[in-house]
CSV table of C-alpha atoms in Angstrom, one decimal:
chain,number,residue,atom,x,y,z
A,1,MET,CA,16.2,-28.1,106.0
A,2,PRO,CA,17.0,-26.8,102.4
A,3,PRO,CA,16.3,-23.1,101.9
A,4,ARG,CA,13.6,-23.7,99.2
A,5,LEU,CA,11.7,-26.2,101.3
A,6,ARG,CA,11.9,-23.9,104.4
A,7,ALA,CA,10.6,-21.1,102.3
A,8,ARG,CA,7.8,-23.2,101.0
A,9,THR,CA,6.8,-24.4,104.5
A,10,THR,CA,6.9,-20.9,105.9
A,11,TRP,CA,4.8,-19.6,103.0
A,12,ASN,CA,2.1,-22.3,103.5
A,13,LEU,CA,1.9,-21.6,107.2
A,14,LEU,CA,1.6,-17.9,106.7
A,15,VAL,CA,-1.0,-18.3,104.0
A,16,PHE,CA,-3.0,-20.6,106.2
A,17,ILE,CA,-3.0,-18.0,109.1
A,18,LEU,CA,-3.9,-15.3,106.7
A,19,ALA,CA,-6.8,-17.4,105.3
A,20,ILE,CA,-8.2,-17.8,108.8
A,21,CYS,CA,-8.0,-14.1,109.4
A,22,LEU,CA,-9.4,-13.1,106.0
A,23,ALA,CA,-12.2,-15.6,106.2
A,24,ALA,CA,-14.1,-13.4,108.6
A,25,VAL,CA,-13.7,-10.3,106.4
A,26,PRO,CA,-16.6,-9.8,104.0
A,27,ARG,CA,-15.6,-9.9,100.4
A,28,PRO,CA,-17.6,-8.9,97.5
A,29,GLY,CA,-19.1,-11.8,95.5
A,30,GLN,CA,-19.4,-9.8,92.3
A,31,ALA,CA,-20.5,-12.0,89.4
A,32,ALA,CA,-20.6,-9.2,86.8
A,33,PRO,CA,-18.6,-6.1,85.8
A,34,ILE,CA,-19.4,-3.1,87.8
A,35,GLY,CA,-19.4,0.6,86.9
A,36,GLN,CA,-16.0,2.4,86.8
A,37,SER,CA,-17.4,4.9,89.2
A,38,ASN,CA,-17.6,2.2,91.9
A,39,CYS,CA,-14.1,1.0,91.5
A,40,PRO,CA,-11.6,1.1,94.4
A,41,PRO,CA,-8.5,3.2,94.4
A,42,PRO,CA,-5.8,2.3,91.8
A,43,ILE,CA,-3.2,-0.3,92.8
A,44,THR,CA,0.5,0.0,92.8
A,45,TRP,CA,1.8,-3.1,91.1
A,46,ARG,CA,5.0,-4.9,91.6
A,47,GLU,CA,6.6,-7.7,89.5
A,48,ILE,CA,8.5,-10.9,90.1
A,49,ARG,CA,10.1,-12.1,86.9
A,50,ASN,CA,11.0,-15.8,86.6
A,51,GLY,CA,11.8,-17.4,83.2
A,52,ASN,CA,8.9,-17.0,80.8
A,53,PHE,CA,6.6,-15.7,83.5
A,54,VAL,CA,6.1,-12.6,85.5
A,55,VAL,CA,4.0,-12.6,88.7
A,56,ILE,CA,2.3,-9.2,89.1
A,57,HIS,CA,0.9,-8.3,92.5
A,58,SER,CA,-0.1,-5.3,94.6
A,59,ALA,CA,2.4,-3.8,97.0
A,60,GLU,CA,-0.1,-2.4,99.4
A,61,THR,CA,-0.2,-5.3,101.9
A,62,GLY,CA,2.3,-7.8,103.2
A,63,ASP,CA,0.0,-10.8,102.5
A,64,SER,CA,-0.2,-9.9,98.8
A,65,VAL,CA,3.6,-9.8,98.5
A,66,LEU,CA,3.8,-13.1,100.4
A,67,PHE,CA,1.2,-14.7,98.2
A,68,ALA,CA,3.0,-13.6,95.1
A,69,GLN,CA,6.3,-15.1,96.4
A,70,GLY,CA,4.4,-18.3,97.1
A,71,VAL,CA,3.1,-18.5,93.6
A,72,GLU,CA,6.6,-18.1,92.2
A,73,LEU,CA,8.1,-20.7,94.6
A,74,ASN,CA,5.4,-23.4,94.5
A,75,TYR,CA,3.9,-23.2,91.0
A,76,LEU,CA,6.2,-21.5,88.5
A,77,PRO,CA,8.6,-24.5,88.1
A,78,ALA,CA,5.7,-26.8,87.0
A,79,LEU,CA,4.2,-24.0,84.9
A,80,GLU,CA,7.5,-23.5,83.1
A,81,THR,CA,7.6,-27.2,82.2
A,82,SER,CA,4.0,-26.9,81.0
A,83,TYR,CA,4.9,-23.9,78.9
A,84,GLN,CA,7.7,-25.8,77.1
A,85,ASN,CA,5.4,-28.9,76.6
A,86,PHE,CA,2.5,-26.9,75.2
A,87,GLY,CA,4.9,-24.9,73.0
A,88,GLU,CA,6.1,-28.2,71.5
A,89,VAL,CA,2.7,-29.7,70.7
A,90,PHE,CA,1.3,-26.4,69.5
A,91,ALA,CA,4.5,-25.6,67.6
A,92,ALA,CA,4.2,-22.0,68.8
A,93,GLU,CA,5.2,-19.5,71.5
A,94,LEU,CA,3.2,-17.0,73.4
A,95,ASP,CA,4.1,-13.3,73.6
A,96,LEU,CA,6.5,-13.3,76.5
A,97,PRO,CA,6.5,-12.9,79.4
A,98,VAL,CA,3.2,-14.5,80.3
A,99,SER,CA,1.7,-12.5,83.1
A,100,ILE,CA,0.2,-14.1,86.3
A,101,ARG,CA,-1.6,-11.1,87.8
A,102,ILE,CA,-2.9,-11.4,91.3
A,103,TYR,CA,-6.1,-9.4,91.8
A,104,PRO,CA,-7.2,-8.7,95.4
A,105,ASP,CA,-10.8,-9.6,94.5
A,106,LEU,CA,-13.3,-9.6,91.6
A,107,ILE,CA,-14.1,-5.9,92.0
A,108,TYR,CA,-10.5,-5.0,91.0
A,109,PHE,CA,-10.6,-7.7,88.2
A,110,TYR,CA,-13.7,-6.2,86.6
A,111,CYS,CA,-12.6,-2.6,87.1
A,112,LEU,CA,-9.3,-3.3,85.4
A,113,ASN,CA,-10.7,-5.5,82.7
A,114,PRO,CA,-14.1,-4.1,81.7
A,115,GLY,CA,-14.4,-6.3,78.7
A,116,ALA,CA,-13.3,-9.5,80.5
A,117,LEU,CA,-15.4,-12.7,80.5
A,118,THR,CA,-18.0,-12.9,83.3
A,119,VAL,CA,-17.0,-15.6,85.8
A,120,SER,CA,-18.7,-17.2,88.7
A,121,PRO,CA,-18.6,-15.2,92.0
A,122,ALA,CA,-16.4,-17.9,93.6
A,123,THR,CA,-13.9,-18.3,90.7
A,124,THR,CA,-10.3,-18.4,91.7
A,125,HIS,CA,-8.7,-18.1,88.3
A,126,THR,CA,-9.4,-17.0,84.7
A,127,HIS,CA,-7.5,-15.4,81.8
A,128,VAL,CA,-7.4,-12.1,80.1
A,129,ALA,CA,-6.7,-11.8,76.4
A,130,ALA,CA,-3.8,-13.9,75.1
A,131,ARG,CA,-1.1,-13.4,77.6
A,132,GLU,CA,-2.5,-13.0,81.1
A,133,ILE,CA,-3.5,-15.6,83.8
A,134,ALA,CA,-5.6,-13.9,86.5
A,135,LEU,CA,-5.7,-15.1,90.1
A,136,ILE,CA,-8.4,-13.8,92.4
A,137,ARG,CA,-6.6,-13.8,95.8
A,138,GLY,CA,-9.7,-13.1,97.9
A,139,ASN,CA,-11.5,-16.1,96.5
A,140,ILE,CA,-8.4,-18.3,96.9
A,141,TYR,CA,-8.2,-17.4,100.6
A,142,GLY,CA,-11.9,-18.2,100.9
A,143,ASN,CA,-11.2,-21.9,100.1
A,144,LEU,CA,-7.5,-22.3,100.5
A,145,ALA,CA,-7.5,-26.1,100.9
A,146,ASN,CA,-9.2,-26.6,97.6
A,147,TRP,CA,-6.8,-24.1,95.9
A,148,GLU,CA,-3.7,-25.9,97.2
A,149,ALA,CA,-5.0,-29.2,95.8
A,150,ARG,CA,-6.1,-27.8,92.4
A,151,ALA,CA,-3.7,-24.9,91.8
A,152,VAL,CA,-1.2,-26.6,89.4
A,153,ASN,CA,-4.0,-28.0,87.4
A,154,ALA,CA,-5.8,-24.7,87.3
A,155,LEU,CA,-2.7,-22.8,86.1
A,156,GLN,CA,-1.9,-25.4,83.5
A,157,ALA,CA,-5.5,-25.2,82.2
A,158,GLU,CA,-5.2,-21.4,81.9
A,159,LEU,CA,-1.9,-21.7,80.1
A,160,ALA,CA,-3.3,-24.2,77.7
A,161,ILE,CA,-6.2,-21.7,77.0
A,162,LEU,CA,-3.6,-19.0,76.2
A,163,PHE,CA,-2.0,-21.3,73.6
A,164,ALA,CA,-5.5,-22.1,72.1
A,165,GLU,CA,-6.3,-18.4,71.9
A,166,LYS,CA,-3.0,-17.9,70.1
A,167,ALA,CA,-3.6,-20.8,67.8
A,168,SER,CA,-7.1,-19.5,66.8
A,169,ALA,CA,-6.0,-15.8,66.7
A,170,GLY,CA,-8.6,-15.1,69.3
A,171,ASN,CA,-11.5,-16.3,67.0
A,172,ALA,CA,-12.5,-19.5,68.9
A,173,PRO,CA,-15.8,-19.2,70.7
A,174,PRO,CA,-15.5,-18.8,74.5
A,175,GLY,CA,-17.1,-22.1,75.4
A,176,LEU,CA,-14.8,-24.0,73.0
A,177,ILE,CA,-11.8,-22.4,74.7
A,178,ALA,CA,-13.1,-23.1,78.2
A,179,GLY,CA,-13.8,-26.7,77.3
A,180,PHE,CA,-10.2,-27.1,76.0
A,181,GLY,CA,-8.9,-25.6,79.2
A,182,GLY,CA,-10.9,-28.2,81.2
A,183,TYR,CA,-9.5,-30.9,79.0
A,184,ALA,CA,-5.9,-29.8,79.5
A,185,GLU,CA,-6.3,-30.5,83.3
A,186,ASP,CA,-5.1,-33.9,84.6
A,187,PRO,CA,-8.5,-35.7,84.7
A,188,ALA,CA,-7.2,-38.0,87.4
A,189,GLN,CA,-7.1,-35.0,89.7
A,190,SER,CA,-10.0,-32.9,88.5
A,191,PHE,CA,-12.8,-35.1,87.0
A,192,GLY,CA,-14.2,-36.5,90.2
A,193,TRP,CA,-14.9,-33.2,91.9
A,194,ARG,CA,-15.9,-31.5,88.7
A,195,TYR,CA,-18.5,-34.2,87.9
A,196,ALA,CA,-19.8,-34.0,91.5
A,197,GLU,CA,-20.2,-30.2,91.3
A,198,SER,CA,-21.9,-30.4,87.9
A,199,GLY,CA,-24.8,-32.5,89.2
A,200,LEU,CA,-25.0,-34.1,85.8
A,201,GLY,CA,-26.1,-37.7,84.9
A,202,ASP,CA,-25.1,-39.2,81.6
A,203,VAL,CA,-27.2,-37.0,79.3
A,204,PRO,CA,-26.1,-33.5,78.2
A,205,THR,CA,-28.4,-30.6,79.2
A,206,LEU,CA,-27.2,-28.1,76.6
A,207,ASP,CA,-26.7,-28.1,72.9
A,208,LEU,CA,-23.3,-27.6,71.4
A,209,GLN,CA,-24.0,-24.2,69.9
A,210,THR,CA,-25.1,-22.8,73.3
A,211,LEU,CA,-22.1,-24.4,75.0
A,212,TRP,CA,-19.6,-22.8,72.6
A,213,GLU,CA,-21.1,-19.5,71.9
A,214,SER,CA,-22.2,-18.5,75.5
A,215,ARG,CA,-20.0,-17.9,78.5
A,216,ALA,CA,-21.9,-20.4,80.6
A,217,ALA,CA,-18.8,-22.7,80.8
A,218,TYR,CA,-17.1,-19.9,82.9
A,219,GLU,CA,-20.0,-19.6,85.3
A,220,ASP,CA,-21.7,-22.9,85.6
A,221,PRO,CA,-20.0,-26.2,86.6
A,222,ALA,CA,-22.5,-28.3,84.6
A,223,ALA,CA,-21.8,-26.2,81.4
A,224,GLU,CA,-18.0,-26.4,82.1
A,225,LEU,CA,-18.0,-30.2,82.3
A,226,GLN,CA,-20.1,-30.5,79.1
A,227,ALA,CA,-17.8,-28.1,77.3
A,228,THR,CA,-14.8,-30.2,78.5
A,229,SER,CA,-16.5,-33.4,77.2
A,230,ALA,CA,-17.0,-31.8,73.8
A,231,ALA,CA,-13.3,-31.0,73.5
A,232,ALA,CA,-12.6,-34.5,74.7
A,233,TYR,CA,-14.9,-35.9,72.0
A,234,LEU,CA,-13.2,-34.0,69.2
A,235,ILE,CA,-9.7,-35.0,70.3
A,236,ASP,CA,-10.6,-38.6,71.2
A,237,ARG,CA,-12.6,-39.2,68.0
A,238,TYR,CA,-10.4,-37.4,65.5
A,239,GLY,CA,-7.0,-36.9,67.2
A,240,TRP,CA,-5.0,-34.0,68.5
A,241,LEU,CA,-3.5,-32.9,65.2
A,242,ASP,CA,-7.0,-32.5,63.7
A,243,PHE,CA,-8.1,-30.5,66.7
A,244,GLN,CA,-5.1,-28.3,66.4
A,245,ALA,CA,-6.0,-27.8,62.7
A,246,PHE,CA,-9.5,-26.9,63.7
A,247,LEU,CA,-8.2,-24.1,65.9
A,248,ALA,CA,-5.9,-22.9,63.1
A,249,ALA,CA,-8.9,-23.0,60.7
A,250,LEU,CA,-10.7,-20.5,62.9
A,251,THR,CA,-8.0,-17.9,62.1
A,252,ASP,CA,-9.1,-17.9,58.5
A,253,THR,CA,-12.9,-18.5,58.7
A,254,GLY,CA,-13.7,-17.1,62.1
A,255,ALA,CA,-16.8,-19.3,62.0
A,256,TYR,CA,-16.5,-22.6,63.8
A,257,ALA,CA,-19.2,-24.4,61.8
A,258,GLN,CA,-17.3,-23.8,58.6
A,259,ALA,CA,-14.1,-24.8,60.3
A,260,LEU,CA,-15.7,-28.1,61.4
A,261,GLN,CA,-16.7,-28.8,57.9
A,262,ASP,CA,-13.2,-27.9,56.5
A,263,VAL,CA,-11.2,-30.0,59.0
A,264,TYR,CA,-13.5,-32.9,60.0
A,265,GLY,CA,-15.6,-33.1,56.8
A,266,VAL,CA,-18.8,-33.0,58.8
A,267,GLY,CA,-21.1,-30.2,59.9
A,268,LEU,CA,-22.1,-29.0,63.4
A,269,ALA,CA,-25.2,-31.3,63.5
A,270,GLN,CA,-23.1,-34.4,62.9
A,271,ILE,CA,-20.5,-33.3,65.5
A,272,GLU,CA,-23.2,-32.7,68.0
A,273,ALA,CA,-24.9,-36.1,67.4
A,274,GLY,CA,-21.5,-37.8,67.9
A,275,TRP,CA,-20.8,-35.9,71.0
A,276,ARG,CA,-24.2,-36.7,72.5
A,277,SER,CA,-23.6,-40.4,71.9
A,278,TYR,CA,-20.1,-40.0,73.4
A,279,PHE,CA,-21.1,-38.2,76.5
A,280,PRO,CA,-22.4,-41.3,78.5
A,281,LEU,CA,-19.2,-43.1,77.7
A,282,TYR,CA,-17.1,-40.0,78.7
A,283,VAL,CA,-18.6,-39.7,82.2
A,284,SER,CA,-18.4,-43.4,82.8
A,285,GLU,CA,-14.9,-44.1,81.7
A,286,ARG,CA,-13.4,-42.1,78.7
A,287,TRP,CA,-12.7,-39.2,81.0
A,288,GLN,CA,-9.6,-41.1,82.0
A,289,VAL,CA,-8.2,-40.8,78.4
A,290,ASN,CA,-6.3,-37.7,77.7
A,291,VAL,CA,-3.6,-37.0,75.1
A,292,PHE,CA,-1.7,-34.8,77.6
A,293,HIS,CA,-1.9,-37.0,80.7
A,294,ASN,CA,-3.0,-40.6,79.7
A,295,TYR,CA,-2.7,-41.2,76.0
A,296,ASP,CA,-4.9,-44.1,74.9
A,297,LEU,CA,-3.1,-46.6,72.6
A,298,SER,CA,-5.9,-49.3,72.6
A,299,ALA,CA,-7.6,-48.0,69.4
A,300,ILE,CA,-4.2,-48.1,67.6
A,301,GLU,CA,-3.6,-51.6,68.9
A,302,THR,CA,-7.0,-52.6,67.4
A,303,LEU,CA,-6.0,-51.1,64.0
A,304,LEU,CA,-2.7,-53.1,64.1
A,305,ALA,CA,-4.5,-56.3,65.0
A,306,ALA,CA,-6.8,-55.7,62.0
A,307,GLY,CA,-3.8,-55.1,59.7
A,308,ALA,CA,-4.6,-51.4,59.1
A,309,TYR,CA,-0.9,-50.5,59.3
A,310,ALA,CA,-1.1,-47.3,57.3
A,311,ASP,CA,-3.9,-45.9,59.5
A,312,ALA,CA,-2.1,-47.0,62.7
A,313,ALA,CA,1.2,-45.5,61.5
A,314,GLY,CA,-0.4,-42.1,60.9
A,315,GLN,CA,-1.9,-42.1,64.4
A,316,LEU,CA,1.3,-43.2,66.0
A,317,GLU,CA,3.2,-40.3,64.5
A,318,GLU,CA,1.0,-38.1,66.6
A,319,ALA,CA,1.0,-40.4,69.6
A,320,VAL,CA,4.8,-40.7,69.8
A,321,MET,CA,5.2,-36.9,69.4
A,322,VAL,CA,2.7,-36.1,72.2
A,323,ILE,CA,3.7,-38.9,74.6
A,324,ALA,CA,7.4,-37.9,74.2
A,325,VAL,CA,6.5,-34.4,75.4
A,326,PHE,CA,4.0,-35.1,78.2
A,327,GLU,CA,4.8,-38.7,79.3
A,328,SER,CA,7.8,-41.0,79.3
A,329,GLY,CA,8.9,-44.5,80.4
A,330,SER,CA,6.7,-47.5,79.5
A,331,LYS,CA,4.0,-45.6,77.7
A,332,LEU,CA,6.6,-44.0,75.3
A,333,GLY,CA,8.3,-47.3,74.9
A,334,GLN,CA,5.0,-49.0,74.1
A,335,ALA,CA,4.1,-46.3,71.5
A,336,GLN,CA,7.5,-46.6,69.9
A,337,ALA,CA,7.2,-50.4,69.7
A,338,LEU,CA,3.8,-50.1,68.1
A,339,ALA,CA,5.1,-47.5,65.7
A,340,ALA,CA,7.9,-49.9,64.6
A,341,VAL,CA,5.3,-52.7,64.0
A,342,ALA,CA,3.1,-50.2,62.1
A,343,GLN,CA,6.0,-49.0,59.9
A,344,THR,CA,7.0,-52.6,59.1
A,345,GLY,CA,3.5,-53.6,58.3
A,346,ARG,CA,3.0,-50.5,56.1
A,347,GLU,CA,6.2,-51.3,54.2
A,348,ALA,CA,5.2,-54.9,53.8
A,349,GLY,CA,1.8,-53.8,52.5
A,350,ALA,CA,3.5,-51.4,50.1
A,351,LEU,CA,5.8,-54.2,48.8
A,352,THR,CA,2.8,-56.5,48.3
A,353,GLY,CA,1.1,-53.8,46.2
A,354,GLN,CA,4.3,-53.4,44.2
A,355,ALA,CA,4.6,-57.1,43.7
A,356,ARG,CA,1.0,-57.2,42.3
A,357,GLN,CA,1.8,-54.2,40.1
A,358,ALA,CA,5.0,-55.9,38.8
A,359,LEU,CA,2.9,-58.9,37.8
A,360,GLN,CA,0.6,-56.6,35.9
A,361,ASN,CA,3.6,-55.0,34.2
A,362,ALA,CA,5.0,-58.4,33.3
A,363,GLU,CA,8.1,-57.8,35.5
A,364,TYR,CA,8.1,-61.3,36.8
A,365,GLN,CA,11.5,-61.5,38.3
A,366,ASN,CA,10.9,-58.3,40.2
A,367,ALA,CA,7.5,-59.5,41.3
A,368,ILE,CA,9.1,-62.6,42.9
A,369,ALA,CA,11.8,-60.5,44.6
A,370,LEU,CA,9.2,-58.0,46.0
A,371,ALA,CA,6.9,-60.8,47.2
A,372,ASN,CA,9.9,-62.4,49.0
A,373,GLU,CA,10.8,-59.1,50.7
A,374,ALA,CA,7.2,-58.5,51.7
A,375,GLU,CA,6.9,-62.0,53.2
A,376,SER,CA,10.1,-61.4,55.2
A,377,LEU,CA,8.6,-58.3,56.7
A,378,TYR,CA,5.3,-59.8,57.5
A,379,ARG,CA,7.0,-62.7,59.3
A,380,GLN,CA,9.0,-60.2,61.4
A,381,ILE,CA,5.7,-58.9,62.8
A,382,GLU,CA,4.1,-62.4,62.9
A,383,ASP,CA,1.4,-61.5,60.5
A,384,GLU,CA,0.5,-64.4,58.2
A,385,ARG,CA,-2.7,-63.1,56.7
A,386,ARG,CA,-1.3,-62.1,53.3
A,387,LEU,CA,1.3,-64.9,52.9
A,388,ASP,CA,-1.0,-67.0,50.7
A,389,GLU,CA,-1.5,-64.0,48.5
A,390,LEU,CA,2.2,-63.5,48.2
A,391,ALA,CA,2.8,-67.2,47.5
A,392,GLU,CA,0.2,-66.9,44.7
A,393,TYR,CA,2.1,-64.0,43.2
A,394,ARG,CA,5.3,-66.0,43.3
A,395,VAL,CA,3.8,-69.1,41.7
A,396,TRP,CA,2.1,-67.0,39.0
A,397,ALA,CA,5.3,-65.2,38.1
A,398,GLN,CA,7.5,-68.4,38.3
A,399,GLU,CA,5.1,-70.3,36.0
A,400,VAL,CA,5.3,-67.5,33.4
A,401,LEU,CA,9.1,-67.5,33.6
A,402,ASP,CA,9.2,-71.3,33.3
A,403,LEU,CA,6.8,-71.4,30.3
A,404,ARG,CA,8.8,-68.6,28.5
A,405,ALA,CA,12.0,-70.5,29.1
A,406,GLU,CA,10.5,-73.7,27.8
A,407,ALA,CA,9.2,-72.0,24.6
A,408,ALA,CA,12.6,-70.5,24.0
A,409,ALA,CA,14.3,-73.9,24.5
A,410,LEU,CA,11.9,-75.5,22.0
A,411,GLN,CA,12.7,-72.9,19.4
A,412,GLU,CA,16.4,-73.1,20.0
A,413,SER,CA,16.5,-76.9,19.9
A,414,ARG,CA,14.9,-76.9,16.4
A,415,GLY,CA,11.7,-78.5,17.5
A,416,ILE,CA,10.4,-77.6,14.1
A,417,PHE,CA,11.0,-81.1,13.0
A,418,ASN,CA,8.9,-82.4,15.9
A,419,LEU,CA,5.2,-82.1,15.6
A,420,ILE,CA,4.8,-82.8,19.3
A,421,ALA,CA,7.0,-79.8,20.1
A,422,LEU,CA,4.8,-77.7,17.8
A,423,ARG,CA,1.8,-78.8,19.7
A,424,ARG,CA,3.5,-78.0,23.0
A,425,LEU,CA,4.2,-74.5,21.9
A,426,GLN,CA,0.5,-74.0,21.1
A,427,VAL,CA,-0.3,-75.2,24.7
A,428,ILE,CA,2.3,-72.8,26.2
A,429,GLY,CA,0.9,-69.9,24.3
A,430,GLN,CA,-2.6,-70.6,25.5
A,431,ARG,CA,-1.5,-70.9,29.1
A,432,LEU,CA,0.5,-67.6,28.9
A,433,GLY,CA,-2.7,-66.0,27.6
A,434,GLU,CA,-4.6,-67.3,30.6
A,435,LEU,CA,-1.9,-65.9,32.9
A,436,GLY,CA,-2.2,-62.5,31.3
A,437,ASP,CA,1.3,-62.5,29.8
A,438,ALA,CA,0.7,-60.7,26.5
A,439,GLU,CA,4.4,-60.4,25.7
A,440,GLY,CA,4.9,-64.1,26.2
A,441,VAL,CA,2.0,-64.9,24.0
A,442,ARG,CA,3.4,-62.6,21.2
A,443,GLN,CA,6.8,-64.4,21.5
A,444,VAL,CA,5.2,-67.8,21.2
A,445,GLU,CA,3.0,-66.7,18.3
A,446,ALA,CA,6.2,-65.4,16.6
A,447,SER,CA,7.9,-68.7,17.2
A,448,LEU,CA,4.9,-70.6,16.0
A,449,GLY,CA,4.9,-68.4,12.9
A,450,VAL,CA,8.5,-69.2,12.2
A,451,LEU,CA,8.0,-72.9,13.0
A,452,THR,CA,4.9,-73.1,10.8
A,453,GLN,CA,6.8,-71.6,7.9
A,454,SER,CA,9.6,-74.0,8.6
A,455,GLN,CA,7.2,-76.9,8.7
A,456,ARG,CA,5.7,-75.8,5.3
A,457,LEU,CA,9.2,-75.6,3.9
A,458,LEU,CA,10.0,-79.0,5.3
A,459,ILE,CA,6.8,-80.4,3.8
A,460,GLN,CA,7.6,-78.8,0.4
A,461,VAL,CA,11.1,-80.2,0.4
A,462,THR,CA,9.8,-83.6,1.4
A,463,ILE,CA,7.2,-83.5,-1.4
A,464,PHE,CA,9.9,-82.4,-3.9
A,465,VAL,CA,12.2,-85.2,-2.8
A,466,VAL,CA,9.4,-87.8,-3.0
A,467,ILE,CA,8.4,-86.5,-6.4
A,468,PHE,CA,12.0,-86.6,-7.5
A,469,MET,CA,12.4,-90.1,-6.2
A,470,VAL,CA,9.2,-91.3,-7.9
A,471,LEU,CA,10.3,-89.7,-11.2
A,472,GLY,CA,13.7,-91.3,-10.9
A,473,LEU,CA,12.2,-94.7,-10.2
A,474,THR,CA,9.8,-94.2,-13.1
A,475,LEU,CA,12.5,-93.3,-15.5
A,476,MET,CA,14.7,-96.2,-14.4
A,477,LEU,CA,11.7,-98.6,-14.9
A,478,PHE,CA,11.0,-97.1,-18.3
A,479,PHE,CA,14.6,-97.5,-19.5
A,480,PHE,CA,14.7,-101.0,-18.1
A,481,LEU,CA,11.6,-102.0,-19.9
A,482,ARG,CA,12.8,-100.6,-23.3
A,483,LYS,CA,16.1,-102.3,-23.2
A,484,PRO,CA,16.4,-105.1,-25.9
A,485,ALA,CA,16.5,-108.6,-24.6
A,486,ALA,CA,19.7,-110.6,-24.7
A,487,PRO,CA,20.2,-113.1,-27.6
A,488,GLU,CA,19.9,-115.9,-25.2
A,489,GLY,CA,16.6,-114.6,-24.2
A,490,ARG,CA,15.4,-114.4,-27.8
A,491,LEU,CA,16.4,-118.0,-28.6
A,492,SER,CA,14.3,-119.3,-25.8
């Protein structure tokens, strides 16, 4: 048997035996801080340093040492991975090392942390300030089977809370932080028993202000689940990056109502109304959706199906980033494939807009080229909804180019001597005006001006020639009539 596996097995066995022995020993069920005068003797602490964490435990008894070694062996590897993951999505680091302090019981916890949050008498874990995860060893031994099943989730939740505290500079209200911690757990492992313990139906029993501002989420399972659902609503409805921005906004305002308005553009009343509508859906099915454990891409797929590529691309930037950290395999591949479609669709939409703008700017060759490029991209993602629009742009631009070319050819071919050509130019100018080609209309008008002047000159020349010919014929007739008749003519 490998040494680590043997050590793990030995630890579990010893802890089980200790749990049986300790179960019969009365332990205080303190639910609130006690006076310092009632505190037990000071503890001599020992440390086990491992990576970014240090396990701090009392050295008085062998079971406390054994328990600390078990925490290091069984939980720190997963917690180290979680630290790296949360560090990436928060783009931050905690003050290191992060402490995991093992308190013998709640009496010691409250005595050593007089300003700590009040927790339920049976709590097994909580946090202190911004860099300590607290484990209550006596309560853990009291329900060892549950702890073994929930320990990794619990430690990950507390670690996420420390990151949220850091992100908000400690200004986030306690219920908001507790709800985020619940959200950070893997819901596939925790929702079932949490919902059962809460005794809730599908209607919230507390308002959002009470949930966030009170410490009820640390003491009452129903309040904890509701606080978790509120965090789920904000992240599910608005996205992880906006939730992160909300926490960051608390560092400036210190007031969550103002931060909600600044980040989400709505006030507390609107957020609460949305959350209350969301809660029945959350307890029925949306609890399964979680950005850290089961990122939901269905809403993004709906956006893509509707052609909202820019919106989908924005959401997929977040999705790919988070999924790449917390998940892998098919889900990441799916997100990356959707991101490629969204990017192609966004580029095609941008090119379509540029083609339309090119038409308005009378850049007709460019409009045709842009429309062709946009159509090629749309065909890559099998989206034919805007192909007719692009075809219309091409036909429009090509007609203008053809009319301009025809007008230039008429002018160059000296159509000034052809009244039909003159009339055709007038028709071309009218059509270019209908197509919005102001420059083409000006060119045709200039040509018509030249041609009209040439026509006038032609008419004047024609009239002069006719007059000259008439005068010539008249003079010829006049001289012919005045010429004396021949003698032979006179004799007759």
